[in-house]
Amino acid sequence: MIPITHYLVVAAALFSIGLAVAVTKRNAIGVLLGLELMLNAVNLNLVAFSRHDPELLRGQLFALFVIVVAAVEVTVALAIVLRVYSHYRTIDPDQISELKK
Amino acid sequence: MEQVAFYGFSALAIISALFILLTRNLMYAAFGLFLALVGVAALYVLAGADFLAITQLLVYVGGILVLLIFGIMLTRPADERPDAATRPNRIEVVNHRRFWGILVAVVLFGVFLYTILAANFTLIGDVLISRSTIRTLGVELMTSHLLPFEIAGILLLVALIGAAYLAMNRNPSA
């Protein structure tokens, strides 16, 4: 039986790495990769706590809905990325700065 | 044995996440995400969430990751060199704000670590014994969580139509 603290530390590490990926990549899809990592880390927390709720499994249900919303988010984000690419010919978030001018 | 599996799969997930952070080839980053997702799915199994692990593999690895790889290949910059067709596909992405990004991540990890170690959780209630969670999840989804379940269905339909409309090529000549 693994203590719950170990799950939480692994999830915290995954979340931090995901944040670093989302900040450092100069590509919109790279940012999406980081977001997926962060969502997975949150799900890991929910599942770890759900181990102590075997009758209702509320944490696992919540994680299931998080997975659904993540799938929706990534489809819409990729559609937007494709539109942005056909308009600007780049998906570097720093170069799409027309509103700043 | 459980300990070995737990630490092994944790190391797999974290090392592949670090690989995503450090690699410059976006295609390799997508494959690193594959390994990280498989590691997290194995951690789900060790936490007793068998159905969620299968869902993770089906939705993330089978769906989201394939979609991301499609996105990477459709938006890569054109290779102008004459022998482009025979060269390996290297989709390089420059990392920027490296110092600040990693600093923020390390500070955030420190805050998390401090919080987790200082929290000293006392958990009441039984611990999940090793039996399948599918029955409980199905009953809960169809009784007390019926409204979120239906809303998730509508959300998926809206996203399907919205993504198809957004990605539609409105200017076929371009």
mmCIF file of C-alpha atoms in Angstrom:
data_model
loop_
_atom_site.group_PDB
_atom_site.id
_atom_site.type_symbol
_atom_site.label_atom_id
_atom_site.label_comp_id
_atom_site.label_asym_id
_atom_site.label_seq_id
_atom_site.Cartn_x
_atom_site.Cartn_y
_atom_site.Cartn_z
ATOM 1 C CA MET A 1 0.000 0.000 0.000
ATOM 2 C CA ILE A 2 1.654 3.206 -1.201
ATOM 3 C CA PRO A 3 1.152 6.238 1.077
ATOM 4 C CA ILE A 4 -0.964 8.962 -0.473
ATOM 5 C CA THR A 5 1.837 11.508 -0.029
ATOM 6 C CA HIS A 6 3.913 9.749 -2.686
ATOM 7 C CA TYR A 7 1.120 10.060 -5.240
ATOM 8 C CA LEU A 8 0.775 13.742 -4.389
ATOM 9 C CA VAL A 9 4.513 14.383 -4.817
ATOM 10 C CA VAL A 10 4.573 12.639 -8.216
ATOM 11 C CA ALA A 11 1.517 14.649 -9.309
ATOM 12 C CA ALA A 12 3.113 17.893 -8.094
ATOM 13 C CA ALA A 13 6.267 17.121 -10.098
ATOM 14 C CA LEU A 14 4.244 16.359 -13.245
ATOM 15 C CA PHE A 15 2.237 19.563 -12.812
ATOM 16 C CA SER A 16 5.346 21.710 -12.394
ATOM 17 C CA ILE A 17 7.021 20.157 -15.437
ATOM 18 C CA GLY A 18 3.836 20.696 -17.437
ATOM 19 C CA LEU A 19 3.809 24.350 -16.431
ATOM 20 C CA ALA A 20 7.450 24.736 -17.484
ATOM 21 C CA VAL A 21 6.653 23.110 -20.864
ATOM 22 C CA ALA A 22 3.662 25.420 -21.392
ATOM 23 C CA VAL A 23 5.782 28.500 -20.613
ATOM 24 C CA THR A 24 8.928 27.622 -22.581
ATOM 25 C CA LYS A 25 7.693 26.111 -25.870
ATOM 26 C CA ARG A 26 7.518 28.545 -28.775
ATOM 27 C CA ASN A 27 4.767 26.617 -30.496
ATOM 28 C CA ALA A 28 1.052 26.516 -29.730
ATOM 29 C CA ILE A 29 0.981 22.714 -29.907
ATOM 30 C CA GLY A 30 3.922 22.527 -27.505
ATOM 31 C CA VAL A 31 1.858 24.592 -25.079
ATOM 32 C CA LEU A 32 -0.983 22.097 -25.527
ATOM 33 C CA LEU A 33 1.390 19.228 -24.658
ATOM 34 C CA GLY A 34 2.193 21.001 -21.385
ATOM 35 C CA LEU A 35 -1.509 21.518 -20.659
ATOM 36 C CA GLU A 36 -2.194 17.804 -21.138
ATOM 37 C CA LEU A 37 0.552 16.975 -18.643
ATOM 38 C CA MET A 38 -0.953 19.366 -16.088
ATOM 39 C CA LEU A 39 -4.448 17.877 -16.515
ATOM 40 C CA ASN A 40 -2.988 14.408 -16.001
ATOM 41 C CA ALA A 41 -1.295 15.504 -12.796
ATOM 42 C CA VAL A 42 -4.591 16.827 -11.444
ATOM 43 C CA ASN A 43 -6.323 13.565 -12.368
ATOM 44 C CA LEU A 44 -3.639 11.618 -10.523
ATOM 45 C CA ASN A 45 -4.439 13.590 -7.364
ATOM 46 C CA LEU A 46 -8.156 12.923 -7.721
ATOM 47 C CA VAL A 47 -7.600 9.196 -8.229
ATOM 48 C CA ALA A 48 -5.220 8.966 -5.272
ATOM 49 C CA PHE A 49 -7.739 10.572 -2.923
ATOM 50 C CA SER A 50 -10.558 8.495 -4.393
ATOM 51 C CA ARG A 51 -8.824 5.393 -3.020
ATOM 52 C CA HIS A 52 -10.199 6.356 0.397
ATOM 53 C CA ASP A 53 -13.780 6.595 -0.877
ATOM 54 C CA PRO A 54 -14.537 3.078 -2.149
ATOM 55 C CA GLU A 55 -18.326 3.310 -1.855
ATOM 56 C CA LEU A 56 -18.966 6.319 -4.072
ATOM 57 C CA LEU A 57 -15.649 6.845 -5.929
ATOM 58 C CA ARG A 58 -16.365 10.553 -6.359
ATOM 59 C CA GLY A 59 -12.755 11.359 -7.190
ATOM 60 C CA GLN A 60 -12.685 8.863 -10.054
ATOM 61 C CA LEU A 61 -15.977 10.210 -11.421
ATOM 62 C CA PHE A 62 -14.564 13.717 -11.340
ATOM 63 C CA ALA A 63 -11.420 12.505 -13.106
ATOM 64 C CA LEU A 64 -13.602 10.911 -15.783
ATOM 65 C CA PHE A 65 -15.272 14.259 -16.461
ATOM 66 C CA VAL A 66 -11.877 15.971 -16.513
ATOM 67 C CA ILE A 67 -10.781 13.537 -19.246
ATOM 68 C CA VAL A 68 -13.916 14.356 -21.285
ATOM 69 C CA VAL A 69 -13.330 18.096 -20.957
ATOM 70 C CA ALA A 70 -9.641 17.662 -21.866
ATOM 71 C CA ALA A 71 -10.616 15.839 -25.066
ATOM 72 C CA VAL A 72 -13.052 18.634 -25.965
ATOM 73 C CA GLU A 73 -10.489 21.311 -25.174
ATOM 74 C CA VAL A 74 -7.815 19.763 -27.356
ATOM 75 C CA THR A 75 -10.118 19.337 -30.389
ATOM 76 C CA VAL A 76 -11.294 22.952 -30.306
ATOM 77 C CA ALA A 77 -7.779 24.227 -29.607
ATOM 78 C CA LEU A 78 -6.390 22.312 -32.588
ATOM 79 C CA ALA A 79 -9.114 23.678 -34.861
ATOM 80 C CA ILE A 80 -8.195 27.198 -33.743
ATOM 81 C CA VAL A 81 -4.482 26.439 -34.241
ATOM 82 C CA LEU A 82 -5.176 25.311 -37.812
ATOM 83 C CA ARG A 83 -7.092 28.530 -38.534
ATOM 84 C CA VAL A 84 -4.306 30.619 -37.022
ATOM 85 C CA TYR A 85 -1.725 28.775 -39.089
ATOM 86 C CA SER A 86 -3.599 29.330 -42.347
ATOM 87 C CA HIS A 87 -3.911 33.048 -41.542
ATOM 88 C CA TYR A 88 -0.505 33.928 -40.076
ATOM 89 C CA ARG A 89 1.658 31.076 -41.475
ATOM 90 C CA THR A 90 3.085 30.548 -37.983
ATOM 91 C CA ILE A 91 1.852 29.226 -34.661
ATOM 92 C CA ASP A 92 4.423 30.893 -32.463
ATOM 93 C CA PRO A 93 2.279 32.632 -29.823
ATOM 94 C CA ASP A 94 4.814 35.487 -29.599
ATOM 95 C CA GLN A 95 4.515 36.379 -33.279
ATOM 96 C CA ILE A 96 0.734 36.555 -33.278
ATOM 97 C CA SER A 97 0.649 40.013 -31.720
ATOM 98 C CA GLU A 98 -1.455 42.047 -34.127
ATOM 99 C CA LEU A 99 -3.721 43.346 -31.374
ATOM 100 C CA LYS A 100 -0.736 44.843 -29.539
ATOM 101 C CA LYS A 101 0.171 47.162 -32.415
ATOM 102 C CA MET B 1 6.606 -5.572 -5.585
ATOM 103 C CA GLU B 2 3.974 -2.838 -5.508
ATOM 104 C CA GLN B 3 6.613 -0.365 -4.390
ATOM 105 C CA VAL B 4 8.914 -1.319 -7.259
ATOM 106 C CA ALA B 5 6.102 -0.905 -9.788
ATOM 107 C CA PHE B 6 5.019 2.410 -8.300
ATOM 108 C CA TYR B 7 8.467 3.970 -8.286
ATOM 109 C CA GLY B 8 9.292 2.527 -11.702
ATOM 110 C CA PHE B 9 6.211 3.980 -13.364
ATOM 111 C CA SER B 10 6.582 7.277 -11.484
ATOM 112 C CA ALA B 11 10.134 7.530 -12.793
ATOM 113 C CA LEU B 12 8.889 6.701 -16.315
ATOM 114 C CA ALA B 13 6.262 9.456 -16.162
ATOM 115 C CA ILE B 14 8.551 12.109 -14.697
ATOM 116 C CA ILE B 15 11.547 11.318 -16.924
ATOM 117 C CA SER B 16 9.427 11.433 -20.073
ATOM 118 C CA ALA B 17 7.880 14.708 -18.875
ATOM 119 C CA LEU B 18 11.390 16.130 -18.437
ATOM 120 C CA PHE B 19 12.227 14.840 -21.925
ATOM 121 C CA ILE B 20 9.260 16.827 -23.300
ATOM 122 C CA LEU B 21 10.636 19.881 -21.539
ATOM 123 C CA LEU B 22 14.184 19.500 -22.832
ATOM 124 C CA THR B 23 13.787 18.171 -26.371
ATOM 125 C CA ARG B 24 13.696 20.590 -29.287
ATOM 126 C CA ASN B 25 11.990 18.286 -31.749
ATOM 127 C CA LEU B 26 8.234 18.611 -31.333
ATOM 128 C CA MET B 27 7.650 15.127 -32.751
ATOM 129 C CA TYR B 28 9.848 13.613 -30.028
ATOM 130 C CA ALA B 29 7.956 15.685 -27.472
ATOM 131 C CA ALA B 30 4.695 14.058 -28.632
ATOM 132 C CA PHE B 31 6.257 10.598 -28.231
ATOM 133 C CA GLY B 32 7.502 11.636 -24.770
ATOM 134 C CA LEU B 33 3.934 12.585 -23.918
ATOM 135 C CA PHE B 34 2.908 9.072 -24.973
ATOM 136 C CA LEU B 35 5.283 7.512 -22.428
ATOM 137 C CA ALA B 36 4.200 9.958 -19.726
ATOM 138 C CA LEU B 37 0.529 9.112 -20.316
ATOM 139 C CA VAL B 38 1.248 5.381 -20.169
ATOM 140 C CA GLY B 39 3.123 5.900 -16.893
ATOM 141 C CA VAL B 40 0.199 7.837 -15.412
ATOM 142 C CA ALA B 41 -2.213 5.107 -16.568
ATOM 143 C CA ALA B 42 -0.101 2.535 -14.719
ATOM 144 C CA LEU B 43 -0.219 4.729 -11.606
ATOM 145 C CA TYR B 44 -4.032 4.746 -11.921
ATOM 146 C CA VAL B 45 -3.998 0.949 -11.894
ATOM 147 C CA LEU B 46 -1.827 0.948 -8.772
ATOM 148 C CA ALA B 47 -4.321 3.331 -7.119
ATOM 149 C CA GLY B 48 -7.129 0.896 -7.879
ATOM 150 C CA ALA B 49 -8.712 2.807 -10.752
ATOM 151 C CA ASP B 50 -8.805 0.151 -13.449
ATOM 152 C CA PHE B 51 -11.582 1.648 -15.584
ATOM 153 C CA LEU B 52 -9.970 5.076 -15.495
ATOM 154 C CA ALA B 53 -6.652 3.607 -16.649
ATOM 155 C CA ILE B 54 -8.324 2.034 -19.684
ATOM 156 C CA THR B 55 -10.150 5.306 -20.391
ATOM 157 C CA GLN B 56 -6.859 7.155 -20.162
ATOM 158 C CA LEU B 57 -5.282 4.835 -22.708
ATOM 159 C CA LEU B 58 -8.273 5.011 -25.068
ATOM 160 C CA VAL B 59 -8.948 8.742 -24.903
ATOM 161 C CA TYR B 60 -5.488 10.200 -24.403
ATOM 162 C CA VAL B 61 -3.222 7.807 -26.253
ATOM 163 C CA GLY B 62 -5.748 6.728 -28.867
ATOM 164 C CA GLY B 63 -7.402 10.079 -29.433
ATOM 165 C CA ILE B 64 -5.748 13.196 -28.102
ATOM 166 C CA LEU B 65 -2.179 12.188 -28.911
ATOM 167 C CA VAL B 66 -3.032 11.205 -32.504
ATOM 168 C CA LEU B 67 -4.840 14.533 -32.878
ATOM 169 C CA LEU B 68 -1.819 16.416 -31.533
ATOM 170 C CA ILE B 69 0.513 14.622 -33.954
ATOM 171 C CA PHE B 70 -1.848 15.523 -36.822
ATOM 172 C CA GLY B 71 -1.697 19.139 -35.637
ATOM 173 C CA ILE B 72 2.101 19.078 -35.498
ATOM 174 C CA MET B 73 2.353 17.710 -39.034
ATOM 175 C CA LEU B 74 -0.251 20.083 -40.521
ATOM 176 C CA THR B 75 1.380 23.203 -39.087
ATOM 177 C CA ARG B 76 5.049 22.504 -39.635
ATOM 178 C CA PRO B 77 7.034 25.141 -41.526
ATOM 179 C CA ALA B 78 7.661 24.297 -45.170
ATOM 180 C CA ASP B 79 11.047 22.779 -45.919
ATOM 181 C CA GLU B 80 12.517 24.639 -48.912
ATOM 182 C CA ARG B 81 15.596 22.505 -49.458
ATOM 183 C CA PRO B 82 15.663 20.492 -52.696
ATOM 184 C CA ASP B 83 16.104 17.107 -51.029
ATOM 185 C CA ALA B 84 13.339 17.765 -48.485
ATOM 186 C CA ALA B 85 11.407 14.650 -49.462
ATOM 187 C CA THR B 86 14.240 12.337 -48.429
ATOM 188 C CA ARG B 87 15.310 14.129 -45.234
ATOM 189 C CA PRO B 88 14.023 13.041 -41.833
ATOM 190 C CA ASN B 89 11.159 15.122 -40.483
ATOM 191 C CA ARG B 90 12.742 17.278 -37.841
ATOM 192 C CA ILE B 91 10.190 19.709 -36.478
ATOM 193 C CA GLU B 92 12.356 21.923 -34.346
ATOM 194 C CA VAL B 93 10.962 24.398 -31.896
ATOM 195 C CA VAL B 94 13.160 26.881 -30.114
ATOM 196 C CA ASN B 95 12.586 27.083 -26.394
ATOM 197 C CA HIS B 96 12.457 30.562 -24.969
ATOM 198 C CA ARG B 97 12.052 32.124 -21.528
ATOM 199 C CA ARG B 98 13.906 29.069 -20.310
ATOM 200 C CA PHE B 99 15.213 30.655 -17.128
ATOM 201 C CA TRP B 100 11.907 32.150 -15.990
ATOM 202 C CA GLY B 101 9.814 29.152 -16.987
ATOM 203 C CA ILE B 102 11.976 26.684 -15.101
ATOM 204 C CA LEU B 103 12.334 29.050 -12.133
ATOM 205 C CA VAL B 104 8.553 29.394 -11.834
ATOM 206 C CA ALA B 105 8.140 25.612 -12.112
ATOM 207 C CA VAL B 106 10.785 24.897 -9.455
ATOM 208 C CA VAL B 107 9.315 27.463 -7.056
ATOM 209 C CA LEU B 108 5.810 26.052 -7.616
ATOM 210 C CA PHE B 109 7.100 22.517 -6.986
ATOM 211 C CA GLY B 110 8.727 23.710 -3.765
ATOM 212 C CA VAL B 111 5.445 25.269 -2.609
ATOM 213 C CA PHE B 112 3.567 22.052 -3.458
ATOM 214 C CA LEU B 113 6.132 19.916 -1.675
ATOM 215 C CA TYR B 114 6.006 22.104 1.426
ATOM 216 C CA THR B 115 2.196 22.045 1.435
ATOM 217 C CA ILE B 116 1.979 18.286 0.971
ATOM 218 C CA LEU B 117 4.539 17.517 3.660
ATOM 219 C CA ALA B 118 3.065 20.042 6.103
ATOM 220 C CA ALA B 119 -0.553 18.998 5.517
ATOM 221 C CA ASN B 120 -0.314 15.699 7.437
ATOM 222 C CA PHE B 121 -3.506 14.195 6.015
ATOM 223 C CA THR B 122 -5.607 12.065 8.305
ATOM 224 C CA LEU B 123 -7.919 10.148 6.026
ATOM 225 C CA ILE B 124 -11.023 8.525 7.421
ATOM 226 C CA GLY B 125 -12.971 5.821 5.667
ATOM 227 C CA ASP B 126 -12.050 2.463 4.228
ATOM 228 C CA VAL B 127 -9.349 1.965 1.686
ATOM 229 C CA LEU B 128 -10.271 0.626 -1.717
ATOM 230 C CA ILE B 129 -9.905 -3.131 -1.704
ATOM 231 C CA SER B 130 -8.889 -4.801 -4.913
ATOM 232 C CA ARG B 131 -12.090 -5.231 -6.860
ATOM 233 C CA SER B 132 -13.311 -3.730 -10.089
ATOM 234 C CA THR B 133 -14.606 -0.173 -9.971
ATOM 235 C CA ILE B 134 -16.674 -0.459 -13.155
ATOM 236 C CA ARG B 135 -19.897 -1.400 -11.374
ATOM 237 C CA THR B 136 -19.693 1.484 -8.891
ATOM 238 C CA LEU B 137 -18.791 3.981 -11.604
ATOM 239 C CA GLY B 138 -21.625 2.855 -13.852
ATOM 240 C CA VAL B 139 -24.232 2.990 -11.088
ATOM 241 C CA GLU B 140 -23.030 6.409 -9.943
ATOM 242 C CA LEU B 141 -22.975 7.812 -13.472
ATOM 243 C CA MET B 142 -26.546 6.694 -14.104
ATOM 244 C CA THR B 143 -27.981 7.839 -10.763
ATOM 245 C CA SER B 144 -26.437 10.715 -8.838
ATOM 246 C CA HIS B 145 -24.223 12.050 -11.660
ATOM 247 C CA LEU B 146 -26.764 11.840 -14.466
ATOM 248 C CA LEU B 147 -26.915 15.590 -15.114
ATOM 249 C CA PRO B 148 -23.131 16.084 -15.542
ATOM 250 C CA PHE B 149 -23.121 12.958 -17.718
ATOM 251 C CA GLU B 150 -25.734 14.429 -20.065
ATOM 252 C CA ILE B 151 -23.993 17.811 -20.060
ATOM 253 C CA ALA B 152 -20.749 16.058 -21.036
ATOM 254 C CA GLY B 153 -22.592 14.485 -23.963
ATOM 255 C CA ILE B 154 -23.909 17.872 -25.125
ATOM 256 C CA LEU B 155 -20.443 19.383 -24.661
ATOM 257 C CA LEU B 156 -18.932 16.696 -26.891
ATOM 258 C CA LEU B 157 -21.556 17.338 -29.585
ATOM 259 C CA VAL B 158 -20.981 21.095 -29.449
ATOM 260 C CA ALA B 159 -17.212 20.601 -29.643
ATOM 261 C CA LEU B 160 -17.604 18.236 -32.613
ATOM 262 C CA ILE B 161 -19.661 20.734 -34.595
ATOM 263 C CA GLY B 162 -17.582 23.715 -33.466
ATOM 264 C CA ALA B 163 -14.241 22.115 -34.308
ATOM 265 C CA ALA B 164 -15.477 21.013 -37.740
ATOM 266 C CA TYR B 165 -16.779 24.519 -38.436
ATOM 267 C CA LEU B 166 -13.615 26.240 -37.196
ATOM 268 C CA ALA B 167 -11.239 24.031 -39.136
ATOM 269 C CA MET B 168 -13.260 24.296 -42.352
ATOM 270 C CA ASN B 169 -11.218 25.742 -45.195
ATOM 271 C CA ARG B 170 -13.145 28.877 -46.175
ATOM 272 C CA ASN B 171 -10.738 29.874 -48.908
ATOM 273 C CA PRO B 172 -9.938 26.748 -50.941
ATOM 274 C CA SER B 173 -7.644 28.568 -53.389
ATOM 275 C CA ALA B 174 -5.220 29.702 -50.658
#
